[in-house]
PDB file of C-alpha atoms and ligand atoms in Angstrom:
ATOM      1  CA  MET A   1       3.374  37.099 -28.377  1.00  0.00           C
ATOM      2  CA  SER A   2       3.083  36.017 -32.509  1.00  0.00           C
ATOM      3  CA  GLN A   3       1.472  32.646 -34.157  1.00  0.00           C
ATOM      4  CA  VAL A   4       1.713  34.275 -37.700  1.00  0.00           C
ATOM      5  CA  VAL A   5       4.672  33.115 -39.979  1.00  0.00           C
ATOM      6  CA  ILE A   6       4.911  34.638 -43.873  1.00  0.00           C
ATOM      7  CA  SER A   7       6.256  33.095 -46.885  1.00  0.00           C
ATOM      8  CA  LEU A   8       6.992  34.806 -49.606  1.00  0.00           C
ATOM      9  CA  PHE A   9       7.227  33.514 -53.095  1.00  0.00           C
ATOM     10  CA  ASP A  10       6.029  30.424 -51.840  1.00  0.00           C
ATOM     11  CA  HIS A  11       3.527  28.104 -53.805  1.00  0.00           C
ATOM     12  CA  SER A  12       3.986  24.727 -52.162  1.00  0.00           C
ATOM     13  CA  GLY A  13       3.736  25.708 -49.263  1.00  0.00           C
ATOM     14  CA  ARG A  14       5.779  23.191 -47.927  1.00  0.00           C
ATOM     15  CA  PHE A  15       7.845  25.622 -45.363  1.00  0.00           C
ATOM     16  CA  VAL A  16       4.361  26.380 -42.748  1.00  0.00           C
ATOM     17  CA  GLU A  17       3.405  23.124 -43.340  1.00  0.00           C
ATOM     18  CA  PRO A  18       4.670  22.260 -39.999  1.00  0.00           C
ATOM     19  CA  TRP A  19       4.107  25.670 -38.077  1.00  0.00           C
ATOM     20  CA  ALA A  20       0.770  25.249 -39.503  1.00  0.00           C
ATOM     21  CA  ALA A  21       0.735  21.276 -37.331  1.00  0.00           C
ATOM     22  CA  ALA A  22       1.416  23.661 -34.302  1.00  0.00           C
ATOM     23  CA  GLY A  23      -1.318  25.653 -34.591  1.00  0.00           C
ATOM     24  CA  TYR A  24       0.277  29.420 -36.460  1.00  0.00           C
ATOM     25  CA  THR A  25      -1.532  31.553 -39.086  1.00  0.00           C
ATOM     26  CA  CYS A  26       0.302  31.006 -42.061  1.00  0.00           C
ATOM     27  CA  TYR A  27       0.641  33.515 -44.920  1.00  0.00           C
ATOM     28  CA  CYS A  28       1.809  32.186 -47.945  1.00  0.00           C
ATOM     29  CA  VAL A  29       1.951  35.170 -51.012  1.00  0.00           C
ATOM     30  CA  ASP A  30       2.410  33.824 -54.580  1.00  0.00           C
ATOM     31  CA  VAL A  31       1.190  35.096 -57.951  1.00  0.00           C
ATOM     32  CA  GLN A  32       0.654  31.337 -58.622  1.00  0.00           C
ATOM     33  CA  HIS A  33      -1.811  31.698 -56.045  1.00  0.00           C
ATOM     34  CA  PRO A  34      -5.776  32.607 -56.736  1.00  0.00           C
ATOM     35  CA  ALA A  35      -5.932  35.809 -56.245  1.00  0.00           C
ATOM     36  CA  GLY A  36      -6.856  37.615 -53.417  1.00  0.00           C
ATOM     37  CA  GLU A  37      -6.878  35.303 -50.262  1.00  0.00           C
ATOM     38  CA  THR A  38      -7.796  31.849 -49.987  1.00  0.00           C
ATOM     39  CA  TRP A  39      -8.214  30.042 -45.967  1.00  0.00           C
ATOM     40  CA  MET A  40      -6.924  26.405 -45.799  1.00  0.00           C
ATOM     41  CA  GLY A  41      -7.444  25.950 -41.747  1.00  0.00           C
ATOM     42  CA  ASN A  42      -4.755  28.148 -40.266  1.00  0.00           C
ATOM     43  CA  VAL A  43      -3.009  29.269 -44.146  1.00  0.00           C
ATOM     44  CA  CYS A  44      -3.533  31.928 -46.479  1.00  0.00           C
ATOM     45  CA  LEU A  45      -3.139  31.401 -49.467  1.00  0.00           C
ATOM     46  CA  VAL A  46      -1.944  35.403 -50.357  1.00  0.00           C
ATOM     47  CA  GLY A  47      -2.578  35.199 -55.194  1.00  0.00           C
ATOM     48  CA  GLY A  48      -0.553  38.551 -55.546  1.00  0.00           C
ATOM     49  CA  ASP A  49       2.421  40.466 -56.440  1.00  0.00           C
ATOM     50  CA  VAL A  50       4.477  40.241 -53.226  1.00  0.00           C
ATOM     51  CA  ARG A  51       5.155  43.964 -53.594  1.00  0.00           C
ATOM     52  CA  HIS A  52       1.690  44.429 -53.211  1.00  0.00           C
ATOM     53  CA  PHE A  53       1.358  42.178 -49.981  1.00  0.00           C
ATOM     54  CA  ALA A  54       0.294  44.083 -47.231  1.00  0.00           C
ATOM     55  CA  PRO A  55       1.166  42.238 -43.926  1.00  0.00           C
ATOM     56  CA  PRO A  56      -1.047  41.801 -40.956  1.00  0.00           C
ATOM     57  CA  PRO A  57      -0.771  43.545 -38.098  1.00  0.00           C
ATOM     58  CA  GLY A  58       1.449  42.387 -34.981  1.00  0.00           C
ATOM     59  CA  PRO A  59       4.559  40.916 -34.350  1.00  0.00           C
ATOM     60  CA  ILE A  60       5.838  38.320 -36.611  1.00  0.00           C
ATOM     61  CA  ALA A  61       7.304  34.931 -35.312  1.00  0.00           C
ATOM     62  CA  PHE A  62       9.431  33.928 -38.342  1.00  0.00           C
ATOM     63  CA  VAL A  63       9.612  35.379 -42.652  1.00  0.00           C
ATOM     64  CA  ALA A  64      11.030  33.141 -45.479  1.00  0.00           C
ATOM     65  CA  ALA A  65      11.770  33.825 -48.265  1.00  0.00           C
ATOM     66  CA  PHE A  66      12.081  31.852 -51.956  1.00  0.00           C
ATOM     67  CA  PRO A  67      12.315  34.755 -54.683  1.00  0.00           C
ATOM     68  CA  PRO A  68      12.779  33.868 -57.608  1.00  0.00           C
ATOM     69  CA  CYS A  69      16.432  32.876 -59.534  1.00  0.00           C
ATOM     70  CA  THR A  70      15.678  32.345 -62.719  1.00  0.00           C
ATOM     71  CA  ASP A  71      17.944  35.332 -63.454  1.00  0.00           C
ATOM     72  CA  LEU A  72      20.158  35.425 -61.131  1.00  0.00           C
ATOM     73  CA  SER A  73      21.353  31.893 -60.839  1.00  0.00           C
ATOM     74  CA  ASN A  74      24.309  31.153 -61.712  1.00  0.00           C
ATOM     75  CA  ALA A  75      22.944  27.849 -64.089  1.00  0.00           C
ATOM     76  CA  GLY A  76      21.783  30.384 -66.439  1.00  0.00           C
ATOM     77  CA  ALA A  77      24.796  32.647 -66.493  1.00  0.00           C
ATOM     78  CA  HIS A  78      24.885  32.278 -70.204  1.00  0.00           C
ATOM     79  CA  LEU A  79      21.943  33.687 -70.637  1.00  0.00           C
ATOM     80  CA  PHE A  80      22.207  36.819 -69.105  1.00  0.00           C
ATOM     81  CA  ARG A  81      23.100  38.887 -71.918  1.00  0.00           C
ATOM     82  CA  VAL A  82      20.576  38.198 -73.848  1.00  0.00           C
ATOM     83  CA  LYS A  83      17.945  38.827 -71.801  1.00  0.00           C
ATOM     84  CA  GLY A  84      19.457  42.041 -70.737  1.00  0.00           C
ATOM     85  CA  LEU A  85      19.624  44.434 -68.003  1.00  0.00           C
ATOM     86  CA  ARG A  86      15.444  44.540 -66.541  1.00  0.00           C
ATOM     87  CA  ALA A  87      15.350  41.386 -66.196  1.00  0.00           C
ATOM     88  CA  LEU A  88      17.806  41.181 -63.719  1.00  0.00           C
ATOM     89  CA  ALA A  89      16.587  44.565 -62.425  1.00  0.00           C
ATOM     90  CA  ALA A  90      13.471  43.190 -62.189  1.00  0.00           C
ATOM     91  CA  ALA A  91      14.918  40.193 -60.781  1.00  0.00           C
ATOM     92  CA  LEU A  92      16.580  42.081 -57.981  1.00  0.00           C
ATOM     93  CA  ASP A  93      13.421  44.161 -56.895  1.00  0.00           C
ATOM     94  CA  LEU A  94      11.521  41.475 -55.922  1.00  0.00           C
ATOM     95  CA  VAL A  95      14.511  40.197 -53.535  1.00  0.00           C
ATOM     96  CA  GLY A  96      14.495  43.884 -52.911  1.00  0.00           C
ATOM     97  CA  THR A  97      10.925  43.430 -51.618  1.00  0.00           C
ATOM     98  CA  ALA A  98      11.686  40.815 -49.631  1.00  0.00           C
ATOM     99  CA  ALA A  99      14.855  42.221 -47.942  1.00  0.00           C
ATOM    100  CA  ASP A 100      12.887  46.014 -46.535  1.00  0.00           C
ATOM    101  CA  LEU A 101       9.933  42.915 -45.760  1.00  0.00           C
ATOM    102  CA  CYS A 102      11.576  40.552 -43.793  1.00  0.00           C
ATOM    103  CA  GLU A 103      14.271  44.265 -42.270  1.00  0.00           C
ATOM    104  CA  ARG A 104      10.796  45.855 -40.762  1.00  0.00           C
ATOM    105  CA  LEU A 105       8.888  42.657 -39.629  1.00  0.00           C
ATOM    106  CA  GLY A 106      11.828  42.929 -36.966  1.00  0.00           C
ATOM    107  CA  ALA A 107      11.084  38.461 -36.816  1.00  0.00           C
ATOM    108  CA  PRO A 108      14.084  35.826 -37.434  1.00  0.00           C
ATOM    109  CA  TYR A 109      14.363  35.021 -41.427  1.00  0.00           C
ATOM    110  CA  PHE A 110      15.869  33.581 -44.288  1.00  0.00           C
ATOM    111  CA  ILE A 111      15.615  35.166 -47.908  1.00  0.00           C
ATOM    112  CA  GLU A 112      16.829  31.859 -50.365  1.00  0.00           C
ATOM    113  CA  ASN A 113      18.147  31.333 -53.616  1.00  0.00           C
ATOM    114  CA  PRO A 114      21.051  29.221 -55.124  1.00  0.00           C
ATOM    115  CA  LYS A 115      24.150  30.881 -56.034  1.00  0.00           C
ATOM    116  CA  GLY A 116      24.529  33.666 -57.860  1.00  0.00           C
ATOM    117  CA  GLN A 117      24.103  37.009 -58.726  1.00  0.00           C
ATOM    118  CA  LEU A 118      23.147  38.760 -55.210  1.00  0.00           C
ATOM    119  CA  ARG A 119      26.553  38.336 -53.515  1.00  0.00           C
ATOM    120  CA  HIS A 120      27.582  40.743 -56.441  1.00  0.00           C
ATOM    121  CA  TYR A 121      24.646  42.988 -56.182  1.00  0.00           C
ATOM    122  CA  TRP A 122      23.609  42.833 -52.186  1.00  0.00           C
ATOM    123  CA  ARG A 123      26.328  40.491 -50.084  1.00  0.00           C
ATOM    124  CA  GLU A 124      27.638  37.294 -49.321  1.00  0.00           C
ATOM    125  CA  PRO A 125      24.751  34.886 -47.997  1.00  0.00           C
ATOM    126  CA  GLU A 126      25.622  34.031 -44.416  1.00  0.00           C
ATOM    127  CA  HIS A 127      24.657  30.286 -44.879  1.00  0.00           C
ATOM    128  CA  ARG A 128      24.628  27.281 -47.888  1.00  0.00           C
ATOM    129  CA  PHE A 129      23.465  24.212 -47.941  1.00  0.00           C
ATOM    130  CA  SER A 130      22.199  21.342 -49.610  1.00  0.00           C
ATOM    131  CA  PRO A 131      19.087  19.528 -49.441  1.00  0.00           C
ATOM    132  CA  CYS A 132      20.763  16.073 -48.193  1.00  0.00           C
ATOM    133  CA  GLU A 133      21.810  17.925 -45.656  1.00  0.00           C
ATOM    134  CA  TYR A 134      18.610  17.885 -43.777  1.00  0.00           C
ATOM    135  CA  ALA A 135      16.702  14.651 -44.935  1.00  0.00           C
ATOM    136  CA  GLY A 136      17.943  13.304 -41.636  1.00  0.00           C
ATOM    137  CA  TRP A 137      14.773  15.296 -40.135  1.00  0.00           C
ATOM    138  CA  LEU A 138      12.581  13.013 -42.065  1.00  0.00           C
ATOM    139  CA  ALA A 139      10.587  10.156 -42.236  1.00  0.00           C
ATOM    140  CA  ASN A 140      11.564   8.809 -44.808  1.00  0.00           C
ATOM    141  CA  PRO A 141      15.318  10.332 -45.304  1.00  0.00           C
ATOM    142  CA  THR A 142      15.706   9.141 -48.867  1.00  0.00           C
ATOM    143  CA  ASP A 143      12.909  11.195 -50.592  1.00  0.00           C
ATOM    144  CA  GLU A 144      15.074  14.493 -49.558  1.00  0.00           C
ATOM    145  CA  ALA A 145      18.371  12.174 -50.119  1.00  0.00           C
ATOM    146  CA  TYR A 146      20.426  14.593 -53.601  1.00  0.00           C
ATOM    147  CA  THR A 147      21.792  17.753 -53.767  1.00  0.00           C
ATOM    148  CA  LYS A 148      21.176  21.291 -54.261  1.00  0.00           C
ATOM    149  CA  HIS A 149      23.388  24.366 -53.631  1.00  0.00           C
ATOM    150  CA  THR A 150      21.527  26.757 -51.655  1.00  0.00           C
ATOM    151  CA  CYS A 151      22.068  29.811 -50.117  1.00  0.00           C
ATOM    152  CA  LEU A 152      20.642  31.764 -47.489  1.00  0.00           C
ATOM    153  CA  TRP A 153      21.186  35.624 -46.265  1.00  0.00           C
ATOM    154  CA  THR A 154      19.659  36.009 -42.847  1.00  0.00           C
ATOM    155  CA  GLY A 155      18.640  38.272 -39.958  1.00  0.00           C
ATOM    156  CA  HIS A 156      16.680  39.367 -36.820  1.00  0.00           C
ATOM    157  CA  GLY A 157      18.123  36.124 -34.626  1.00  0.00           C
ATOM    158  CA  PHE A 158      17.978  33.666 -37.702  1.00  0.00           C
ATOM    159  CA  GLN A 159      19.659  30.188 -36.424  1.00  0.00           C
ATOM    160  CA  MET A 160      21.129  27.851 -38.982  1.00  0.00           C
ATOM    161  CA  PRO A 161      19.686  24.906 -37.892  1.00  0.00           C
ATOM    162  CA  GLU A 162      21.579  21.511 -36.630  1.00  0.00           C
ATOM    163  CA  LYS A 163      22.687  19.306 -39.566  1.00  0.00           C
ATOM    164  CA  ARG A 164      20.824  15.853 -39.943  1.00  0.00           C
ATOM    165  CA  PRO A 165      23.363  14.645 -43.291  1.00  0.00           C
ATOM    166  CA  VAL A 166      22.279  11.800 -45.583  1.00  0.00           C
ATOM    167  CA  PHE A 167      24.142  10.271 -48.241  1.00  0.00           C
ATOM    168  CA  PRO A 168      22.634  12.385 -52.004  1.00  0.00           C
ATOM    169  CA  ILE A 169      21.887   8.995 -53.330  1.00  0.00           C
ATOM    170  CA  HIS A 170      20.050  11.021 -55.741  1.00  0.00           C
ATOM    171  CA  GLY A 171      22.257  13.263 -57.042  1.00  0.00           C
ATOM    172  CA  SER A 172      22.265  16.325 -57.915  1.00  0.00           C
ATOM    173  CA  MET A 173      18.528  17.187 -58.431  1.00  0.00           C
ATOM    174  CA  VAL A 174      18.659  20.154 -60.935  1.00  0.00           C
ATOM    175  CA  ASP A 175      19.999  17.542 -63.356  1.00  0.00           C
ATOM    176  CA  LYS A 176      17.150  15.072 -62.095  1.00  0.00           C
ATOM    177  CA  VAL A 177      13.807  16.890 -63.003  1.00  0.00           C
ATOM    178  CA  PRO A 178      12.017  15.958 -66.336  1.00  0.00           C
ATOM    179  CA  GLY A 179      11.507  18.450 -68.760  1.00  0.00           C
ATOM    180  CA  SER A 180       7.303  19.560 -67.714  1.00  0.00           C
ATOM    181  CA  LYS A 181       5.330  22.326 -68.053  1.00  0.00           C
ATOM    182  CA  ASN A 182       5.903  21.796 -63.935  1.00  0.00           C
ATOM    183  CA  ARG A 183       9.741  21.618 -64.036  1.00  0.00           C
ATOM    184  CA  ALA A 184      10.100  25.078 -62.292  1.00  0.00           C
ATOM    185  CA  ASN A 185       8.102  24.253 -60.021  1.00  0.00           C
ATOM    186  CA  ILE A 186       9.442  20.615 -58.920  1.00  0.00           C
ATOM    187  CA  ARG A 187      12.401  21.934 -58.949  1.00  0.00           C
ATOM    188  CA  SER A 188      11.658  25.111 -57.087  1.00  0.00           C
ATOM    189  CA  LEU A 189      10.090  23.117 -54.437  1.00  0.00           C
ATOM    190  CA  THR A 190      10.959  23.886 -50.472  1.00  0.00           C
ATOM    191  CA  PRO A 191      12.941  20.578 -49.286  1.00  0.00           C
ATOM    192  CA  ARG A 192      10.713  19.118 -46.216  1.00  0.00           C
ATOM    193  CA  GLY A 193      13.622  18.495 -43.748  1.00  0.00           C
ATOM    194  CA  PHE A 194      14.738  22.003 -43.584  1.00  0.00           C
ATOM    195  CA  ALA A 195      11.409  23.196 -43.561  1.00  0.00           C
ATOM    196  CA  ALA A 196      11.463  20.100 -40.540  1.00  0.00           C
ATOM    197  CA  ALA A 197      14.711  21.510 -39.142  1.00  0.00           C
ATOM    198  CA  VAL A 198      13.894  25.576 -39.126  1.00  0.00           C
ATOM    199  CA  PHE A 199      10.504  25.673 -37.686  1.00  0.00           C
ATOM    200  CA  THR A 200      12.023  23.334 -34.435  1.00  0.00           C
ATOM    201  CA  THR A 201      14.790  25.429 -33.946  1.00  0.00           C
ATOM    202  CA  HIS A 202      12.806  28.769 -33.895  1.00  0.00           C
ATOM    203  CA  HIS A 203       9.856  27.306 -32.430  1.00  0.00           C
ATOM    204  CA  GLN A 204      11.433  25.926 -29.504  1.00  0.00           C
ATOM    205  CA  THR A 205      13.614  28.885 -28.976  1.00  0.00           C
ATOM    206  CA  SER A 206      10.191  31.131 -29.478  1.00  0.00           C
ATOM    207  CA  PRO A 207       7.852  30.691 -26.151  1.00  0.00           C
ATOM    208  CA  THR A 208       4.792  31.783 -28.665  1.00  0.00           C
ATOM    209  CA  LEU A 209       2.342  29.097 -28.297  1.00  0.00           C
TER     210      LEU A 209
HETATM  211  C1  LIG B 301      11.942  29.781 -56.531  1.00  0.00           C
HETATM  212  S1  LIG B 301      10.624  29.945 -57.044  1.00  0.00           S
HETATM  213  C2  LIG B 301       9.405  29.281 -54.425  1.00  0.00           C
HETATM  214  C3  LIG B 301       8.955  27.963 -54.646  1.00  0.00           C
HETATM  215  C4  LIG B 301       9.258  27.345 -53.548  1.00  0.00           C
HETATM  216  N1  LIG B 301       9.818  26.696 -52.658  1.00  0.00           N
HETATM  217  C5  LIG B 301       7.898  27.032 -53.019  1.00  0.00           C
HETATM  218  O1  LIG B 301       8.035  25.273 -52.522  1.00  0.00           O
HETATM  219  O2  LIG B 301       6.331  26.935 -53.307  1.00  0.00           O
HETATM  220  C6  LIG B 301       9.962  31.519 -56.723  1.00  0.00           C
HETATM  221  C7  LIG B 301       8.113  31.338 -56.643  1.00  0.00           C
HETATM  222  O3  LIG B 301       7.605  32.864 -57.325  1.00  0.00           O
HETATM  223  C8  LIG B 301       6.762  32.934 -57.549  1.00  0.00           C
HETATM  224  N2  LIG B 301       6.532  34.328 -58.043  1.00  0.00           N
HETATM  225  C9  LIG B 301       7.798  34.728 -59.097  1.00  0.00           C
HETATM  226  N3  LIG B 301       7.098  36.282 -58.816  1.00  0.00           N
HETATM  227  C10 LIG B 301       6.021  36.792 -57.540  1.00  0.00           C
HETATM  228  C11 LIG B 301       6.011  38.155 -57.688  1.00  0.00           C
HETATM  229  N4  LIG B 301       6.133  38.600 -57.995  1.00  0.00           N
HETATM  230  N5  LIG B 301       5.291  37.806 -56.721  1.00  0.00           N
HETATM  231  C12 LIG B 301       4.592  36.772 -55.562  1.00  0.00           C
HETATM  232  N6  LIG B 301       5.224  35.548 -56.382  1.00  0.00           N
HETATM  233  C13 LIG B 301       5.675  35.696 -57.265  1.00  0.00           C
HETATM  234  C14 LIG B 301       7.007  31.989 -58.365  1.00  0.00           C
HETATM  235  O4  LIG B 301       5.201  31.919 -58.882  1.00  0.00           O
HETATM  236  C15 LIG B 301       7.732  31.287 -57.929  1.00  0.00           C
HETATM  237  O5  LIG B 301       6.491  30.312 -56.714  1.00  0.00           O
END
């Protein structure tokens, strides 16, 4: 039975936190990690391009992917013509790499991106949510009482977790993040409420540990 979780395009490691705490071996792949493998307990930070990532052998319990959305999101649509064809092609290539890996690995998976071009070039997402709809999973729900329209493309038995919504007292996350060097990383942080809900749903359904 698998005790391995893979999270692609994951700099913060937030998605794997509950899995790691439960004893799973977790791989977080992101170009912003130090090159090569850095082990932190049972979490392996893989620094490099997802297109060169070789997953560990054996069965996988879950795969998550958070590909860059800058050249796909409707929020940047006014810049599409300025950025040109190659930016779009590169962004689609990364999503395609994630989709191929997810299909090949055979575990429940989701690929996350905002509303944007993927519905035209791939398919409609299977699910949509905002972080505030899962904030009730947190000890401090107000931490994630914000909206950010998020889409999920899913497969291999992924189940959308039960929502525990709170009122979005912080409004839209996209408008709130201050301008800073770290702005893109802050805006794209995986919501911990959603991560907890996905873990509970998929961990309980799998007799792995
Ligand atoms: C939309 S953000 C997702 C962040 C994630 N939700 C988190 O909490 O860290 C996309 C991430 O993809 C990473 N990235 C971009 N191109 C990459 C590539 N070719 N291979 C691996 N990671 C890449 C970026 O460094 C960034 O952290």
